[in-house]
CSV table of C-alpha atoms in Angstrom, one decimal:
chain,number,residue,atom,x,y,z
A,67,MET,CA,179.3,82.7,227.8
A,68,HIS,CA,176.1,80.5,227.7
A,69,THR,CA,175.0,78.2,225.0
A,70,LEU,CA,171.7,77.4,223.9
A,71,LEU,CA,169.8,74.7,221.4
A,72,VAL,CA,166.6,75.8,220.0
A,73,VAL,CA,164.4,73.6,217.8
A,74,ASP,CA,161.7,74.2,216.2
A,75,ASP,CA,160.5,74.5,212.3
A,76,GLU,CA,159.0,77.6,212.4
A,77,PRO,CA,161.3,80.7,211.8
A,78,GLY,CA,159.5,82.8,213.4
A,79,ILE,CA,159.9,81.1,216.8
A,80,LEU,CA,163.7,81.2,215.9
A,81,HIS,CA,163.5,84.6,215.7
A,82,ALA,CA,161.8,85.7,218.5
A,83,PHE,CA,164.7,83.6,220.8
A,84,GLY,CA,167.2,85.2,218.5
A,85,ARG,CA,165.9,88.9,219.6
A,86,VAL,CA,166.2,87.5,223.3
A,87,PHE,CA,169.1,85.9,223.7
A,88,ARG,CA,172.5,87.4,221.9
A,89,GLU,CA,175.7,87.2,221.6
A,90,PRO,CA,178.1,87.7,223.4
A,91,ALA,CA,175.9,86.6,226.8
A,92,VAL,CA,174.6,83.4,224.8
A,93,ARG,CA,175.1,81.7,222.2
A,94,LEU,CA,172.5,80.9,220.2
A,95,PHE,CA,172.2,77.3,217.9
A,96,THR,CA,169.0,76.4,216.2
A,97,ALA,CA,167.9,73.1,214.5
A,98,ASP,CA,164.3,72.3,212.7
A,99,THR,CA,164.3,68.1,213.2
A,100,ILE,CA,165.0,65.2,215.4
A,101,ARG,CA,167.6,64.5,213.7
A,102,GLN,CA,169.0,68.1,212.8
A,103,ALA,CA,168.8,68.7,216.6
A,104,VAL,CA,170.5,65.1,217.7
A,105,GLU,CA,173.9,65.6,215.9
A,106,LEU,CA,174.0,69.4,217.2
A,107,PHE,CA,173.7,68.5,220.3
A,108,GLN,CA,175.8,65.9,220.1
A,109,THR,CA,178.9,68.2,218.7
A,110,VAL,CA,178.2,71.2,221.2
A,111,ARG,CA,177.1,70.3,223.9
A,112,PRO,CA,174.6,73.0,225.0
A,113,GLU,CA,173.5,73.9,229.2
A,114,VAL,CA,170.1,73.9,227.8
A,115,VAL,CA,167.5,72.4,225.3
A,116,VAL,CA,164.1,73.9,224.1
A,117,LEU,CA,162.3,71.5,221.5
A,118,ASP,CA,158.9,72.3,219.8
A,119,VAL,CA,156.7,68.9,220.3
A,120,ARG,CA,155.7,68.5,216.8
A,121,LEU,CA,158.5,68.2,214.2
A,122,PRO,CA,158.7,67.5,211.0
A,123,ASP,CA,160.0,64.0,211.3
A,124,GLY,CA,158.7,63.0,215.1
A,125,SER,CA,157.2,64.0,218.3
A,126,GLY,CA,159.3,66.3,220.8
A,127,LEU,CA,158.6,64.0,222.9
A,128,GLU,CA,160.9,61.4,221.0
A,129,GLY,CA,163.9,63.8,220.5
A,130,PHE,CA,163.7,64.3,224.5
A,131,ARG,CA,164.0,60.8,224.6
A,132,ARG,CA,166.7,60.8,222.5
A,133,ILE,CA,168.6,63.8,224.4
A,134,ASN,CA,167.5,62.9,227.2
A,135,ALA,CA,169.5,59.0,226.9
A,136,ILE,CA,172.5,61.4,225.5
A,137,ASP,CA,173.0,63.8,228.3
A,138,PRO,CA,169.5,63.3,231.2
A,139,THR,CA,171.2,66.4,233.3
A,140,THR,CA,171.0,68.6,231.0
A,141,PRO,CA,167.1,70.5,231.2
A,142,VAL,CA,165.1,70.5,228.5
A,143,LEU,CA,161.5,73.1,228.3
A,144,PHE,CA,158.6,72.3,225.8
A,145,ILE,CA,156.9,74.9,223.6
A,146,THR,CA,153.7,73.5,222.8
A,147,GLY,CA,151.1,75.3,221.0
A,148,HIS,CA,146.8,75.1,222.2
A,149,GLY,CA,146.2,71.3,222.1
A,150,THR,CA,149.2,69.7,222.0
A,151,THR,CA,149.8,69.6,226.4
A,152,ASP,CA,149.5,66.2,227.2
A,153,THR,CA,153.2,65.5,225.1
A,154,ALA,CA,154.8,68.4,227.5
A,155,ILE,CA,153.4,67.1,230.4
A,156,GLU,CA,154.3,63.5,229.6
A,157,ALA,CA,157.4,65.0,229.0
A,158,ILE,CA,157.3,66.9,232.1
A,159,LYS,CA,156.2,63.1,234.2
A,160,ASN,CA,160.0,61.7,232.4
A,161,GLY,CA,162.2,65.0,233.5
A,162,ALA,CA,161.2,67.2,231.5
A,163,LEU,CA,162.1,71.0,233.5
A,164,ASP,CA,159.4,73.1,232.4
A,165,TYR,CA,157.2,74.3,229.2
A,166,LEU,CA,156.1,77.7,227.2
A,167,PHE,CA,152.8,78.4,225.5
A,168,LYS,CA,152.8,79.6,222.6
A,169,PRO,CA,152.4,82.4,221.1
A,170,LEU,CA,155.8,83.1,223.4
A,171,ASP,CA,156.0,85.6,225.6
A,172,LEU,CA,159.7,86.7,225.2
A,173,HIS,CA,159.4,88.3,229.1
A,174,LYS,CA,158.7,84.6,230.3
A,175,LEU,CA,160.8,83.3,227.7
A,176,ARG,CA,163.4,84.7,228.8
A,177,GLU,CA,162.6,83.7,232.4
A,178,ALA,CA,162.3,80.1,231.8
A,179,VAL,CA,165.2,79.8,229.6
A,180,GLN,CA,167.8,81.9,232.7
A,181,THR,CA,166.3,79.3,235.2
A,182,ALA,CA,167.1,76.8,233.3
A,183,PHE,CA,170.9,78.6,232.8
A,184,GLU,CA,171.2,77.9,237.1
A,185,VAL,CA,169.9,74.2,237.0
A,186,ALA,CA,172.1,73.4,234.5
A,187,ARG,CA,175.1,74.9,236.3
A,188,SER,CA,173.4,73.7,239.5
A,189,MET,CA,173.3,70.5,237.9
A,190,ARG,CA,177.0,70.6,236.9
A,191,ALA,CA,178.3,71.7,240.0
A,192,GLN,CA,176.7,68.2,241.5
A,193,ALA,CA,178.1,66.1,238.9
A,194,HIS,CA,181.2,67.4,240.2
A,195,ALA,CA,181.1,67.0,243.3
A,196,ASP,CA,179.3,64.0,243.1
A,197,ALA,CA,182.7,62.6,240.8
A,198,PRO,CA,185.4,60.4,242.4
A,199,PRO,CA,188.4,61.9,243.2
A,200,ASN,CA,190.7,60.0,241.3
A,201,THR,CA,188.3,61.1,238.5
A,202,PRO,CA,191.3,63.3,236.7
A,203,GLN,CA,189.7,66.9,235.8
A,204,PRO,CA,190.8,69.7,233.5
A,205,GLU,CA,193.3,72.0,234.4
A,206,THR,CA,192.6,75.2,235.0
A,207,LEU,CA,193.8,78.9,236.4
A,208,ILE,CA,193.3,79.0,240.4
A,209,GLY,CA,193.9,81.9,242.0
A,210,ARG,CA,191.7,85.2,244.5
A,211,CYS,CA,194.6,87.6,244.2
A,212,ASP,CA,194.1,91.0,242.9
A,213,SER,CA,196.3,90.3,240.6
A,214,MET,CA,194.6,87.1,238.8
A,215,GLN,CA,191.4,88.5,239.5
A,216,GLU,CA,192.1,91.5,237.3
A,217,VAL,CA,193.6,88.5,234.6
A,218,TYR,CA,190.4,87.0,235.3
A,219,LYS,CA,188.4,90.3,233.6
A,220,VAL,CA,191.3,90.7,230.5
A,221,ILE,CA,190.4,87.3,229.0
A,222,GLY,CA,186.8,88.2,229.9
A,223,ARG,CA,187.4,91.0,228.0
A,224,LEU,CA,189.5,89.4,225.1
A,225,ALA,CA,187.7,85.8,224.9
A,226,PRO,CA,184.6,86.9,222.6
A,227,ARG,CA,187.1,88.8,220.5
A,228,ASN,CA,188.1,87.3,217.2
A,229,ILE,CA,191.6,88.8,217.8
A,230,PRO,CA,195.1,87.4,218.4
A,231,VAL,CA,196.1,87.6,221.8
A,232,LEU,CA,200.3,88.0,223.4
A,233,ILE,CA,200.5,86.3,226.6
A,234,LEU,CA,203.4,87.1,228.8
A,235,GLY,CA,205.0,85.4,232.4
A,236,GLU,CA,207.2,84.4,233.5
A,237,SER,CA,208.0,80.1,232.6
A,238,GLY,CA,205.6,77.8,235.2
A,239,THR,CA,203.1,80.9,235.3
A,240,GLY,CA,199.4,79.3,233.8
A,241,LYS,CA,200.9,80.7,229.5
A,242,GLU,CA,199.1,77.7,228.5
A,243,LEU,CA,196.3,77.6,230.3
A,244,ALA,CA,195.2,81.2,230.7
A,245,ALA,CA,195.7,80.3,226.6
A,246,ARG,CA,192.9,77.2,227.0
A,247,ALA,CA,190.8,79.5,229.3
A,248,LEU,CA,190.5,82.0,226.5
A,249,TRP,CA,189.6,79.5,223.6
A,250,SER,CA,187.4,78.1,226.1
A,251,HIS,CA,185.1,81.2,226.9
A,252,SER,CA,185.4,82.1,222.7
A,253,PRO,CA,183.0,81.6,220.7
A,254,ARG,CA,185.7,78.9,218.2
A,255,VAL,CA,184.9,76.3,222.2
A,256,ASP,CA,183.3,73.8,219.8
A,257,ARG,CA,186.4,73.7,217.3
A,258,PRO,CA,190.1,72.5,218.2
A,259,PHE,CA,192.9,74.0,220.6
A,260,LEU,CA,196.3,73.2,219.5
A,261,ALA,CA,199.7,74.2,221.5
A,262,VAL,CA,202.7,74.1,219.6
A,263,ASN,CA,206.2,75.4,221.9
A,264,CYS,CA,208.0,76.8,219.4
A,265,ALA,CA,211.3,76.3,222.0
A,266,SER,CA,210.8,71.8,221.7
A,267,ILE,CA,210.9,72.1,217.9
A,268,PRO,CA,213.8,72.1,215.4
A,269,ASP,CA,214.3,75.7,213.4
A,270,ALA,CA,214.3,73.5,210.1
A,271,LEU,CA,211.5,71.3,211.2
A,272,LEU,CA,209.0,74.1,213.2
A,273,GLU,CA,207.8,75.7,209.8
A,274,SER,CA,206.9,71.9,208.8
A,275,GLU,CA,205.3,71.7,211.3
A,276,LEU,CA,203.1,74.3,211.3
A,277,PHE,CA,202.1,74.9,207.9
A,278,GLY,CA,203.1,71.4,206.4
A,279,HIS,CA,204.7,69.8,203.9
A,280,GLU,CA,204.4,68.3,200.0
A,281,LYS,CA,206.0,65.2,198.8
A,282,GLY,CA,209.7,66.0,197.9
A,283,ALA,CA,209.8,69.4,199.2
A,284,PHE,CA,212.9,68.1,200.6
A,285,THR,CA,214.7,65.4,201.5
A,286,GLY,CA,213.0,62.8,204.1
A,287,ALA,CA,209.3,64.4,202.8
A,288,ASP,CA,207.8,61.5,201.4
A,289,ARG,CA,204.5,62.9,201.5
A,290,LEU,CA,202.5,65.1,201.9
A,291,ARG,CA,202.0,66.9,205.7
A,292,ILE,CA,199.2,69.1,207.4
A,293,GLY,CA,200.4,71.6,209.7
A,294,LYS,CA,198.8,72.6,212.6
A,295,PHE,CA,197.1,75.6,211.2
A,296,GLU,CA,195.2,73.7,208.6
A,297,GLN,CA,194.6,71.1,210.8
A,298,CYS,CA,193.2,73.9,213.6
A,299,HIS,CA,190.6,75.4,210.6
A,300,GLY,CA,188.3,77.2,212.4
A,301,GLY,CA,189.9,76.7,216.5
A,302,THR,CA,192.5,77.8,218.2
A,303,LEU,CA,196.3,77.9,217.8
A,304,PHE,CA,198.9,78.3,221.0
A,305,LEU,CA,202.7,78.9,219.9
A,306,ASP,CA,204.4,78.9,223.5
A,307,GLU,CA,207.8,80.6,223.7
A,308,ILE,CA,206.7,82.3,219.9
A,309,GLY,CA,210.2,84.2,221.3
A,310,GLU,CA,212.3,81.5,219.9
A,311,MET,CA,210.7,81.7,216.3
A,312,PRO,CA,213.1,81.1,213.6
A,313,SER,CA,212.9,84.6,211.3
A,314,ALA,CA,211.3,82.9,207.6
A,315,ALA,CA,208.0,81.3,210.1
A,316,GLN,CA,208.1,84.2,212.1
A,317,ALA,CA,207.1,86.0,208.5
A,318,LYS,CA,204.9,83.4,207.0
A,319,ILE,CA,203.0,83.7,211.0
A,320,LEU,CA,202.6,88.3,210.2
A,321,ARG,CA,201.3,87.3,206.9
A,322,VAL,CA,198.2,84.8,208.5
A,323,ILE,CA,197.7,86.8,211.3
A,324,GLN,CA,197.2,89.7,208.1
A,325,GLU,CA,195.3,87.4,205.4
A,326,GLN,CA,194.6,84.0,206.6
A,327,ARG,CA,196.5,82.2,203.8
A,328,PHE,CA,199.6,80.8,203.8
A,329,GLU,CA,202.0,78.0,201.5
A,330,ARG,CA,203.5,74.4,203.1
A,331,VAL,CA,206.8,74.5,202.8
A,332,GLY,CA,207.7,73.3,198.5
A,333,GLY,CA,203.8,74.5,197.8
A,334,GLU,CA,202.6,77.1,195.7
A,335,LYS,CA,199.6,76.6,196.5
A,336,THR,CA,198.0,79.2,198.8
A,337,ILE,CA,195.6,78.5,201.3
A,338,GLN,CA,193.1,80.0,203.4
A,339,THR,CA,193.0,79.0,206.5
A,340,ASP,CA,191.1,80.3,209.9
A,341,VAL,CA,192.5,80.6,212.5
A,342,ARG,CA,192.8,82.8,216.1
A,343,LEU,CA,196.6,83.1,216.9
A,344,ILE,CA,197.5,82.9,221.0
A,345,ALA,CA,200.9,83.6,221.1
A,346,ALA,CA,203.1,84.0,224.4
A,347,THR,CA,207.2,83.9,225.9
A,348,ASN,CA,208.7,84.5,228.6
A,349,ARG,CA,210.1,87.3,228.1
A,350,ASP,CA,209.3,91.4,228.5
A,351,GLU,CA,209.2,93.8,225.7
A,352,HIS,CA,212.8,94.6,225.7
A,353,GLN,CA,214.3,91.5,226.1
A,354,LEU,CA,211.7,90.4,223.4
A,355,LEU,CA,213.5,93.3,220.6
A,356,SER,CA,216.7,93.2,221.5
A,357,GLY,CA,219.0,90.9,219.8
A,358,THR,CA,216.8,88.1,219.8
A,359,GLY,CA,215.9,88.1,215.9
A,360,PHE,CA,212.4,88.7,216.7
A,361,ARG,CA,210.9,91.1,214.5
A,362,ALA,CA,209.1,94.1,216.0
A,363,ASP,CA,206.6,94.0,213.2
A,364,LEU,CA,204.9,90.6,214.6
A,365,PHE,CA,205.6,91.9,218.2
A,366,TYR,CA,203.9,94.9,216.8
A,367,ARG,CA,200.3,93.0,216.0
A,368,LEU,CA,200.5,90.3,218.4
A,369,SER,CA,201.1,92.4,221.1
A,370,VAL,CA,197.2,95.3,220.6
A,371,SER,CA,195.9,92.5,223.1
A,372,THR,CA,197.7,91.3,225.5
A,373,LEU,CA,197.7,89.0,229.1
A,374,THR,CA,200.1,89.2,231.9
A,375,LEU,CA,200.5,87.2,234.0
A,376,PRO,CA,202.0,87.4,237.7
A,377,PRO,CA,204.5,85.6,238.8
A,378,LEU,CA,203.6,83.5,242.1
A,379,ARG,CA,206.4,85.2,244.6
A,380,GLN,CA,203.5,88.4,243.7
A,381,ARG,CA,200.2,86.2,244.3
A,382,GLY,CA,200.5,86.2,248.0
A,383,SER,CA,198.2,84.0,250.1
A,384,ASP,CA,197.2,82.3,246.8
A,385,ILE,CA,200.0,80.0,247.3
A,386,ALA,CA,198.2,77.6,250.2
A,387,LEU,CA,195.1,78.0,247.6
A,388,LEU,CA,197.1,76.1,245.0
A,389,ALA,CA,199.1,74.1,247.7
A,390,GLU,CA,195.5,72.8,249.0
A,391,HIS,CA,194.5,72.4,245.9
A,392,PHE,CA,198.2,69.6,244.1
A,393,LEU,CA,197.3,68.2,247.5
A,394,GLU,CA,193.8,66.8,246.8
A,395,ARG,CA,195.1,66.4,243.3
A,396,PHE,CA,198.3,64.6,243.6
A,397,ARG,CA,197.4,62.4,247.1
A,398,TRP,CA,194.9,60.4,244.7
A,399,GLU,CA,197.6,59.7,241.4
A,400,LEU,CA,200.2,59.6,244.4
A,401,ASP,CA,198.4,56.8,246.0
A,402,ARG,CA,198.7,58.8,249.2
A,403,LYS,CA,194.6,58.9,250.2
A,404,ASP,CA,195.5,59.6,253.7
A,405,ALA,CA,197.0,62.7,253.5
A,406,HIS,CA,194.7,65.3,254.8
A,407,ALA,CA,196.2,68.5,255.1
A,408,ILE,CA,199.3,70.7,255.0
A,409,SER,CA,200.4,71.8,258.5
A,410,PRO,CA,201.0,75.5,259.1
A,411,GLU,CA,204.7,75.4,259.5
A,412,ALA,CA,204.9,74.3,256.1
A,413,LEU,CA,202.6,76.3,254.8
A,414,GLU,CA,204.6,78.9,256.0
A,415,LEU,CA,207.9,77.9,254.6
A,416,LEU,CA,205.4,77.5,250.8
A,417,GLU,CA,204.9,81.0,251.1
A,418,ALA,CA,208.6,82.1,252.2
A,419,HIS,CA,209.7,81.0,249.2
A,420,ASP,CA,210.5,83.0,246.3
A,421,TRP,CA,209.0,80.6,243.7
A,422,PRO,CA,212.1,81.0,240.8
A,423,GLY,CA,209.8,77.7,238.9
A,424,ASN,CA,206.4,80.2,239.8
A,425,VAL,CA,203.4,77.9,240.0
A,426,ARG,CA,205.2,74.6,238.2
A,427,GLU,CA,207.1,74.7,240.6
A,428,LEU,CA,205.0,74.1,243.4
A,429,GLN,CA,203.3,71.4,241.6
A,430,SER,CA,206.9,69.4,242.1
A,431,VAL,CA,207.0,70.3,245.6
A,432,ILE,CA,203.5,68.9,246.8
A,433,LYS,CA,204.7,66.4,245.0
A,434,GLN,CA,207.3,65.8,246.1
A,435,ALA,CA,206.6,66.3,249.4
A,436,LEU,CA,203.3,63.8,249.4
A,437,LEU,CA,206.1,61.1,248.0
A,438,HIS,CA,208.4,61.4,250.7
A,439,GLY,CA,206.4,62.2,253.6
A,440,ALA,CA,204.3,59.7,256.0
A,441,GLY,CA,200.2,60.6,258.1
A,442,PRO,CA,197.2,62.5,257.0
A,443,LEU,CA,199.5,66.2,258.0
A,444,LEU,CA,202.1,67.4,255.1
A,445,THR,CA,204.7,68.8,257.8
A,446,PRO,CA,208.4,70.9,256.6
A,447,GLU,CA,210.5,67.9,256.9
A,448,ALA,CA,208.5,65.7,253.8
A,449,LEU,CA,209.2,69.3,251.9
A,450,PRO,CA,212.7,69.7,249.7
A,451,GLU,CA,215.9,70.6,250.7
A,452,ARG,CA,215.9,73.8,249.3
A,453,ILE,CA,212.5,75.0,250.3
A,454,ARG,CA,213.2,74.3,254.1
A,455,HIS,CA,216.9,75.9,253.6
A,456,ALA,CA,215.8,79.4,251.7
A,457,ALA,CA,213.6,79.7,254.5
A,458,SER,CA,216.1,79.2,257.1
A,459,THR,CA,218.6,81.6,255.8
A,460,THR,CA,215.8,84.6,254.8
A,461,ALA,CA,214.4,84.3,258.4
A,462,PRO,CA,215.3,87.5,260.4
A,463,SER,CA,218.0,86.6,263.4
A,464,SER,CA,216.6,88.4,266.5
A,465,SER,CA,219.4,91.0,266.1
A,466,ALA,CA,218.1,91.4,262.4
A,467,PRO,CA,216.5,94.7,261.8
A,468,THR,CA,212.5,94.7,262.0
A,469,ALA,CA,210.3,97.2,259.9
A,470,HIS,CA,208.7,98.4,264.3
A,471,ASP,CA,213.2,98.5,264.4
A,472,ALA,CA,213.0,100.8,261.6
A,473,ILE,CA,209.9,103.0,262.0
A,474,ALA,CA,211.8,103.7,265.4
A,475,ALA,CA,214.7,104.8,264.1
A,476,LEU,CA,213.1,106.8,261.3
A,477,ILE,CA,211.1,108.6,264.3
A,478,ARG,CA,214.3,108.8,266.2
A,479,GLU,CA,216.3,111.0,263.7
A,480,GLN,CA,213.2,113.6,263.0
A,481,LEU,CA,212.9,114.0,266.2
A,482,THR,CA,215.9,115.2,266.8
A,483,ALA,CA,217.0,117.0,263.3
A,484,ARG,CA,212.7,118.6,263.5
A,485,ASP,CA,210.9,120.7,265.7
A,486,GLY,CA,207.7,121.3,265.0
A,487,ASN,CA,205.6,119.8,262.8
A,488,LEU,CA,206.9,116.5,262.8
A,489,HIS,CA,203.4,114.6,263.1
A,490,ALA,CA,202.7,115.5,259.2
A,491,HIS,CA,206.8,114.6,257.7
A,492,VAL,CA,207.1,111.6,259.3
A,493,MET,CA,203.5,110.4,257.7
A,494,GLY,CA,204.3,111.7,254.8
A,495,LEU,CA,207.2,110.1,254.4
A,496,VAL,CA,206.2,107.1,256.0
A,497,GLU,CA,202.3,107.2,253.4
A,498,ALA,CA,204.9,108.0,250.2
A,499,ARG,CA,206.7,105.0,251.3
A,500,LEU,CA,203.7,102.9,251.2
A,501,LEU,CA,202.7,104.9,247.6
A,502,ARG,CA,206.0,103.8,247.0
A,503,GLN,CA,205.9,100.2,247.0
A,504,THR,CA,202.7,99.4,246.3
A,505,LEU,CA,203.2,100.5,242.3
A,506,GLU,CA,206.4,98.0,242.5
A,507,LEU,CA,204.4,95.5,243.6
A,508,THR,CA,201.6,95.7,241.5
A,509,ASN,CA,204.0,96.8,238.3
A,510,GLY,CA,202.9,100.4,238.2
A,511,ASN,CA,199.6,99.8,237.9
A,512,GLN,CA,197.5,102.5,239.1
A,513,ALA,CA,194.3,100.5,239.5
A,514,LEU,CA,195.1,97.5,240.5
A,515,ALA,CA,197.6,99.8,243.5
A,516,ALA,CA,194.7,101.9,244.2
A,517,ARG,CA,192.9,98.4,245.1
A,518,ARG,CA,195.2,97.7,246.7
A,519,LEU,CA,195.1,100.7,249.1
A,520,GLY,CA,191.6,101.2,249.2
A,521,ILE,CA,191.5,104.3,247.6
A,522,SER,CA,190.6,106.1,244.2
A,523,ARG,CA,192.5,106.1,241.4
A,524,GLY,CA,192.0,110.2,241.5
A,525,THR,CA,193.2,109.8,244.8
A,526,LEU,CA,196.1,107.9,244.1
A,527,ARG,CA,197.0,110.7,241.4
A,528,ALA,CA,196.9,113.6,243.4
A,529,LYS,CA,199.2,111.1,246.7
A,530,MET,CA,201.5,111.1,243.3
A,531,ARG,CA,201.8,114.0,242.1
A,532,GLU,CA,202.6,115.0,246.0
A,533,TYR,CA,204.8,112.9,246.5
A,534,GLU,CA,206.3,113.7,242.6
A,535,ILE,CA,206.2,109.5,242.4
A,536,GLU,CA,207.2,108.8,238.8
A,537,VAL,CA,206.7,104.6,237.9
A,538,SER,CA,209.5,103.9,236.2
A,539,ASN,CA,211.2,100.1,235.8
A,540,ARG,CA,213.3,100.6,238.4
A,541,GLN,CA,213.6,98.5,241.6
A,542,TRP,CA,213.0,100.7,244.8
A,543,SER,CA,214.2,100.4,247.7
A,544,GLY,CA,212.0,98.9,250.7
A,545,GLU,CA,213.4,100.4,253.5
A,546,LEU,CA,211.9,102.5,255.6
A,547,THR,CA,214.0,105.3,255.4
A,548,PRO,CA,213.9,109.3,255.0
A,549,ASP,CA,215.8,109.2,251.7
A,550,SER,CA,213.2,110.2,249.8
A,551,PRO,CA,210.9,113.4,251.7
A,552,PRO,CA,208.5,114.4,249.9
A,553,ALA,CA,207.7,117.8,248.1
A,554,SER,CA,204.7,118.3,251.2
A,555,THR,CA,204.8,117.8,254.8
A,556,GLY,CA,201.6,117.7,255.0
A,557,GLY,CA,199.7,115.3,256.6
A,558,VAL,CA,197.8,112.6,255.1
A,559,SER,CA,194.2,112.8,254.1
């Protein structure tokens, strides 16, 4: 979503901008004085500013100078009437991007602002490139694999909507980063984002942490405490590991979702709030609702909109991408500026590891490798022993069967057992196994499986019916054996 600030005291001009630039593509802010514009600019930090050359409390040029002093990289466009071009030209000389004439041509207006958005994007990219390497950068989700592309699409769909979201994923997969991405692409981005780890706060204190308490509510409550729901009014509250939340707090959370109202601990006054709730858990639905004390009604309220993060072991080439990202980030932080790359052998070991701790574990491994390694290249010797040991114990020996051996054995068996139509039968067995393996890898997500296979979803469904494949929670064997012959012996279509 782009952000645009328009400064003009004519309602007709503001109305025209409102017609051309609408949410969710553009978030429009308006001001009718220089003072109000500067205040909004400091709060919102819009990508582009449009200024009238004449405003009630001064000239647009003065407004431009004040905005330019705060951030000279923000593109500024001027709106000018006939006979007032001198001010606009003076602004161009001082660094403004362009100017438009009244009455506004809506087509030219759209083109000029879109150009300004592109300039703003380029300026941000250049500023990022020019930043010192050791300048702290906000953490973001990183990944290019199909499952992460799906995550980005879901974030894009859910971020603009003012609804609760439940993020599912193993520990270390980046659930808080996903929550921050939902916030940073939402209309609430200019309001607070607060995160609370429900597992790290004792049950007796969690309710007070979230909802606050009145003075004297319990022993030690010697003053009024404002909880996170009040602190976060208008913003976004992220509750990590919500499955660890005690039942009393769950009931109040459910009420906040439904009514946006609550009472402080020990208080009787009902407090109205406006908070978007994002929750996360490392348990799946069955684990969460099976004997953990988690309320089913709260789960169903939260799970209307879900976002599932894939474990690192299922992200393929993203492992190398993330490892190189962490190398670049931590080599400055740990004063290992000489370390420039990871050797192919070390990357091979990283990609062979199953990563039970996911991205958080990989981050730790790269830090350890930087501390224990030396020279410009991170080699296998710099990696923790558990990474090297796991790879050595799982590496196939020369006598271990390979995929080629399995295929050869399958063909030999079928040559012995069958006479005629052998090609169609073997190809059918292989195709059925390919579909099962792909569906297993994508956790039964047919749309994602179809993309991985390079076929349409309709074709995938037809082949699933042909081979009597049903998506279930059981783990399929990875062996290539004729244990589950397809219903049809037709060839590959």
